[in-house]
CSV table of C-alpha atoms and ligand atoms in Angstrom, one decimal:
chain,number,residue,atom,x,y,z
S,1,MET,CA,0.0,0.0,0.0
S,2,LEU,CA,1.2,3.5,-0.7
S,3,LYS,CA,0.0,6.8,0.7
S,4,CYS,CA,-0.2,9.1,-2.3
S,5,PRO,CA,2.3,11.9,-1.8
S,6,HIS,CA,0.0,14.2,-3.9
S,7,CYS,CA,-3.4,13.6,-2.3
S,8,THR,CA,-2.6,11.5,0.8
S,9,ILE,CA,-5.2,8.8,-0.3
S,10,THR,CA,-3.8,5.3,0.4
S,11,PHE,CA,-4.0,2.9,-2.5
S,12,HIS,CA,-2.8,-0.5,-3.6
S,13,ASP,CA,0.5,0.3,-5.4
S,14,ASN,CA,1.3,-1.5,-8.6
S,15,TRP,CA,4.7,-0.4,-9.7
S,16,SER,CA,5.9,-0.5,-13.2
S,17,VAL,CA,9.7,-1.2,-13.2
S,18,SER,CA,12.1,-0.2,-15.9
S,19,THR,CA,15.7,-1.3,-15.7
S,20,LEU,CA,18.0,1.6,-16.7
S,21,GLN,CA,21.4,-0.1,-16.6
S,22,VAL,CA,23.5,-2.7,-14.9
S,23,VAL,CA,26.8,-1.2,-13.8
S,24,GLY,CA,29.2,-3.7,-12.3
S,25,LEU,CA,27.4,-5.1,-9.3
S,26,ASN,CA,24.8,-2.3,-9.3
S,27,THR,CA,21.4,-2.5,-11.1
S,28,TRP,CA,19.6,0.9,-11.6
S,29,GLU,CA,15.9,0.9,-11.9
S,30,VAL,CA,13.1,3.4,-12.2
S,31,LYS,CA,9.7,2.5,-10.7
S,32,HIS,CA,6.6,4.4,-11.2
S,33,THR,CA,3.0,4.1,-10.1
S,34,VAL,CA,-0.2,6.2,-10.7
S,35,CYS,CA,-2.6,7.2,-8.0
S,36,PRO,CA,-6.1,6.0,-9.0
S,37,SER,CA,-7.6,8.9,-7.1
S,38,CYS,CA,-5.7,12.0,-8.3
S,39,ARG,CA,-4.0,10.3,-11.3
S,40,ASN,CA,-0.7,11.8,-10.3
S,41,LEU,CA,2.6,10.0,-10.8
S,42,THR,CA,5.0,8.8,-8.1
S,43,ILE,CA,8.5,7.9,-9.3
S,44,ASN,CA,11.3,6.2,-7.4
S,45,LEU,CA,14.9,5.6,-8.4
S,46,VAL,CA,16.2,2.2,-7.1
S,47,CYS,CA,19.7,1.0,-6.9
S,48,ILE,CA,20.2,-2.7,-6.2
S,49,ASP,CA,23.7,-3.3,-4.9
S,50,ARG,CA,25.0,-6.9,-4.9
S,51,ALA,CA,28.5,-6.1,-3.6
S,52,SER,CA,27.8,-7.7,-0.2
S,53,GLY,CA,26.5,-10.9,-1.8
S,54,THR,CA,22.9,-10.0,-0.9
S,55,ASN,CA,20.7,-7.4,-2.7
S,56,VAL,CA,20.8,-4.1,-0.9
S,57,ARG,CA,18.1,-1.8,-2.3
S,58,THR,CA,18.4,1.9,-2.0
S,59,THR,CA,15.2,3.8,-3.0
S,60,THR,CA,15.1,7.5,-3.6
S,61,ARG,CA,11.8,9.4,-4.3
S,62,ILE,CA,12.5,11.5,-7.3
S,63,HIS,CA,8.9,12.7,-7.9
S,64,PRO,CA,7.2,14.4,-6.2
S,65,LYS,CA,9.7,16.1,-4.0
S,66,SER,CA,8.4,15.9,-0.5
S,67,SER,CA,9.6,16.5,3.1
S,68,SER,CA,8.8,14.8,6.3
S,69,ARG,CA,7.9,18.1,8.0
S,70,PRO,CA,4.3,19.1,8.8
S,71,PRO,CA,2.7,21.5,6.4
S,72,VAL,CA,3.0,25.3,7.0
S,73,PRO,CA,0.1,26.7,9.0
S,74,GLN,CA,-2.3,28.6,6.8
S,75,GLU,CA,-1.9,31.7,8.9
S,76,VAL,CA,1.7,32.2,7.8
S,77,PRO,CA,2.2,34.8,5.0
S,78,GLU,CA,3.1,33.5,1.6
S,79,LYS,CA,6.7,34.9,1.4
S,80,LEU,CA,7.7,33.2,4.6
S,81,ALA,CA,5.8,30.0,3.8
S,82,SER,CA,7.5,29.7,0.5
S,83,ASP,CA,11.0,30.1,1.9
S,84,TYR,CA,10.3,27.6,4.6
S,85,THR,CA,8.7,25.1,2.3
S,86,GLU,CA,11.7,25.3,-0.1
S,87,ALA,CA,14.1,24.9,2.9
S,88,CYS,CA,12.3,21.7,3.8
S,89,LEU,CA,12.2,20.4,0.3
S,90,VAL,CA,15.9,20.9,-0.5
S,91,MET,CA,17.1,19.6,2.9
S,92,SER,CA,17.7,16.1,1.7
S,93,ASP,CA,19.8,17.3,-1.3
S,94,SER,CA,21.6,20.3,0.2
S,95,GLU,CA,21.7,21.3,3.9
S,96,LYS,CA,23.7,24.4,2.8
S,97,ALA,CA,20.9,25.6,0.6
S,98,SER,CA,18.3,24.7,3.2
S,99,ALA,CA,20.1,26.6,5.9
S,100,ALA,CA,20.5,29.7,3.7
S,101,LEU,CA,16.8,29.8,3.0
S,102,SER,CA,16.0,29.2,6.7
S,103,ARG,CA,18.3,32.0,7.9
S,104,ARG,CA,16.7,34.4,5.5
S,105,CYS,CA,13.2,33.3,6.6
S,106,LEU,CA,14.2,33.6,10.3
S,107,GLN,CA,15.5,37.1,9.7
S,108,THR,CA,12.3,38.2,8.0
S,109,ILE,CA,10.2,36.9,10.9
S,110,LEU,CA,12.4,38.7,13.4
S,111,ARG,CA,12.1,42.0,11.5
S,112,ASP,CA,8.4,41.7,10.6
S,113,LYS,CA,7.0,40.2,13.8
S,114,ALA,CA,9.5,41.0,16.6
S,115,HIS,CA,10.2,44.4,15.0
S,116,VAL,CA,13.9,44.3,15.6
S,117,LYS,CA,16.1,47.0,14.1
S,118,PRO,CA,17.5,45.6,10.9
S,119,GLY,CA,21.2,44.9,11.4
S,120,ASN,CA,22.9,41.5,11.4
S,121,LEU,CA,21.3,38.3,12.4
S,122,THR,CA,23.4,37.9,15.6
S,123,ASP,CA,22.4,41.3,16.9
S,124,GLU,CA,18.8,40.8,15.8
S,125,ILE,CA,18.5,37.5,17.7
S,126,GLN,CA,20.1,39.3,20.7
S,127,ALA,CA,17.5,42.1,20.5
S,128,VAL,CA,14.7,39.5,20.6
S,129,LEU,CA,16.3,37.7,23.6
S,130,ASP,CA,16.7,41.0,25.4
S,131,SER,CA,13.1,42.2,24.7
S,132,GLY,CA,11.6,39.4,26.8
S,133,GLN,CA,8.7,39.2,24.3
S,134,VAL,CA,9.1,35.5,23.3
S,135,PRO,CA,8.6,32.5,25.7
S,136,SER,CA,11.7,30.8,27.1
S,137,HIS,CA,11.6,27.7,24.8
S,138,LEU,CA,11.9,30.1,21.8
S,139,THR,CA,14.6,32.2,23.4
S,140,GLU,CA,16.6,29.0,24.0
S,141,ALA,CA,16.0,27.9,20.4
S,142,LEU,CA,17.1,31.3,19.0
S,143,ASP,CA,20.2,31.4,21.1
S,144,ALA,CA,21.1,27.9,19.9
S,145,VAL,CA,20.8,29.0,16.3
S,146,ARG,CA,23.9,31.2,16.8
S,147,VAL,CA,25.7,28.5,18.8
S,148,VAL,CA,24.8,25.5,16.6
S,149,GLY,CA,25.6,27.5,13.5
S,150,ASN,CA,28.9,28.7,15.0
S,151,PHE,CA,28.1,32.3,13.9
S,152,ALA,CA,31.3,33.5,15.6
S,153,ALA,CA,33.4,31.6,13.1
S,154,HIS,CA,31.2,32.3,10.1
S,155,PRO,CA,30.2,36.0,10.4
S,156,ILE,CA,28.8,36.0,6.9
S,157,LYS,CA,25.8,33.9,8.2
S,158,SER,CA,25.0,36.9,10.3
S,159,THR,CA,25.7,39.8,7.9
S,160,ASN,CA,24.4,38.1,4.8
S,161,SER,CA,21.9,35.6,6.1
S,162,GLY,CA,20.8,34.2,2.7
S,163,GLU,CA,24.3,33.3,1.6
S,164,VAL,CA,25.0,29.7,0.8
S,165,ILE,CA,28.0,28.7,2.9
S,166,ASP,CA,29.1,25.6,4.8
S,167,VAL,CA,26.8,24.4,7.6
S,168,GLU,CA,27.6,22.9,10.9
S,169,PRO,CA,26.2,19.5,11.8
S,170,HIS,CA,22.4,19.7,12.7
S,171,GLU,CA,22.3,23.5,11.9
S,172,ALA,CA,19.9,23.2,9.0
S,173,GLU,CA,17.5,21.0,10.9
S,174,TRP,CA,17.7,23.2,14.0
S,175,LEU,CA,16.8,26.3,11.9
S,176,LEU,CA,13.7,24.5,10.6
S,177,ASP,CA,12.7,23.5,14.1
S,178,THR,CA,13.2,27.0,15.4
S,179,ILE,CA,11.1,28.5,12.5
S,180,GLU,CA,8.3,26.1,13.2
S,181,GLY,CA,8.2,27.3,16.8
S,182,LEU,CA,8.2,30.9,15.7
S,183,PHE,CA,5.4,30.3,13.2
S,184,ASP,CA,3.3,28.8,16.0
S,185,PHE,CA,4.0,31.7,18.4
S,186,TYR,CA,3.6,34.6,16.0
S,187,PHE,CA,0.9,33.3,13.6
S,188,VAL,CA,-1.0,30.4,15.0
S,189,GLN,CA,-1.5,31.1,18.7
S,190,PRO,CA,-2.8,34.7,18.3
S,191,GLY,CA,-5.6,33.4,16.1
S,192,ILE,CA,-6.5,30.8,18.6
S,193,LEU,CA,-6.6,33.3,21.4
S,194,GLN,CA,-8.6,35.7,19.3
S,195,ARG,CA,-11.2,33.0,18.6
S,196,LYS,CA,-11.4,32.1,22.4
S,197,ARG,CA,-11.9,35.8,23.2
S,198,GLU,CA,-14.7,36.1,20.7
S,199,ALA,CA,-16.4,33.0,22.1
S,200,LEU,CA,-16.1,34.4,25.6
S,201,ASN,CA,-17.4,37.8,24.6
S,202,GLN,CA,-20.4,36.1,22.9
S,203,LYS,CA,-21.2,34.3,26.2
S,204,LEU,CA,-20.7,37.5,28.2
S,205,LYS,CA,-23.1,39.3,25.8
S,206,GLU,CA,-25.7,36.6,26.2
S,207,ALA,CA,-25.4,37.0,30.0
S,208,SER,CA,-25.7,40.8,29.5
S,209,LYS,CA,-22.2,41.4,31.0
S,210,PRO,CA,-19.7,43.8,29.5
S,211,SER,CA,-17.3,42.2,27.0
S,212,LEU,CA,-13.5,42.1,27.0
S,213,LYS,CA,-11.7,44.7,25.1
U,301,ZN,ZN1,-3.2,10.8,-5.3
């Protein structure tokens, strides 16, 4: 069974296999299947390696590109959502590219939502930490961005956040985790609170009590 990466419907997957080439002890194949529900194609590249005496299969999804991250909440503005989504999608191919997109996305959030004075990313993160406006789990995550990314040794990450340069181990993933947390804090939670206030005000109104401002 396969969960369609396009429409998420689960279907009985009949794969068509085409052998591309046998190279030494490796056999390269392309497998594809069509979702009966949305009619979209899923394509895998398979390498069967017989070097160890047994068949070791390595399967890579080549279409559609997908990430294991949860989807971006709908409250997040398009320009941030697209940088973040791209950062997730390229992660398996290039952590450098992913981290560059994430740093740029992070900087935009800090400027637009935390209203930090535009400068370099290190100082902008410090300004948010000093402001006390974000909860402690996010201040710790932001502080760790500089530490995990070793910003001190790579000042260009800070002065030119979107630059594609070497990443430290786990840096790209940590950036995605941090941005997810910021999305929730700045875009999702305010909406939830607003809906709760509205519901409460409705009840207060029905009880002829003054509403919350
Ligand atoms: Zn489908």
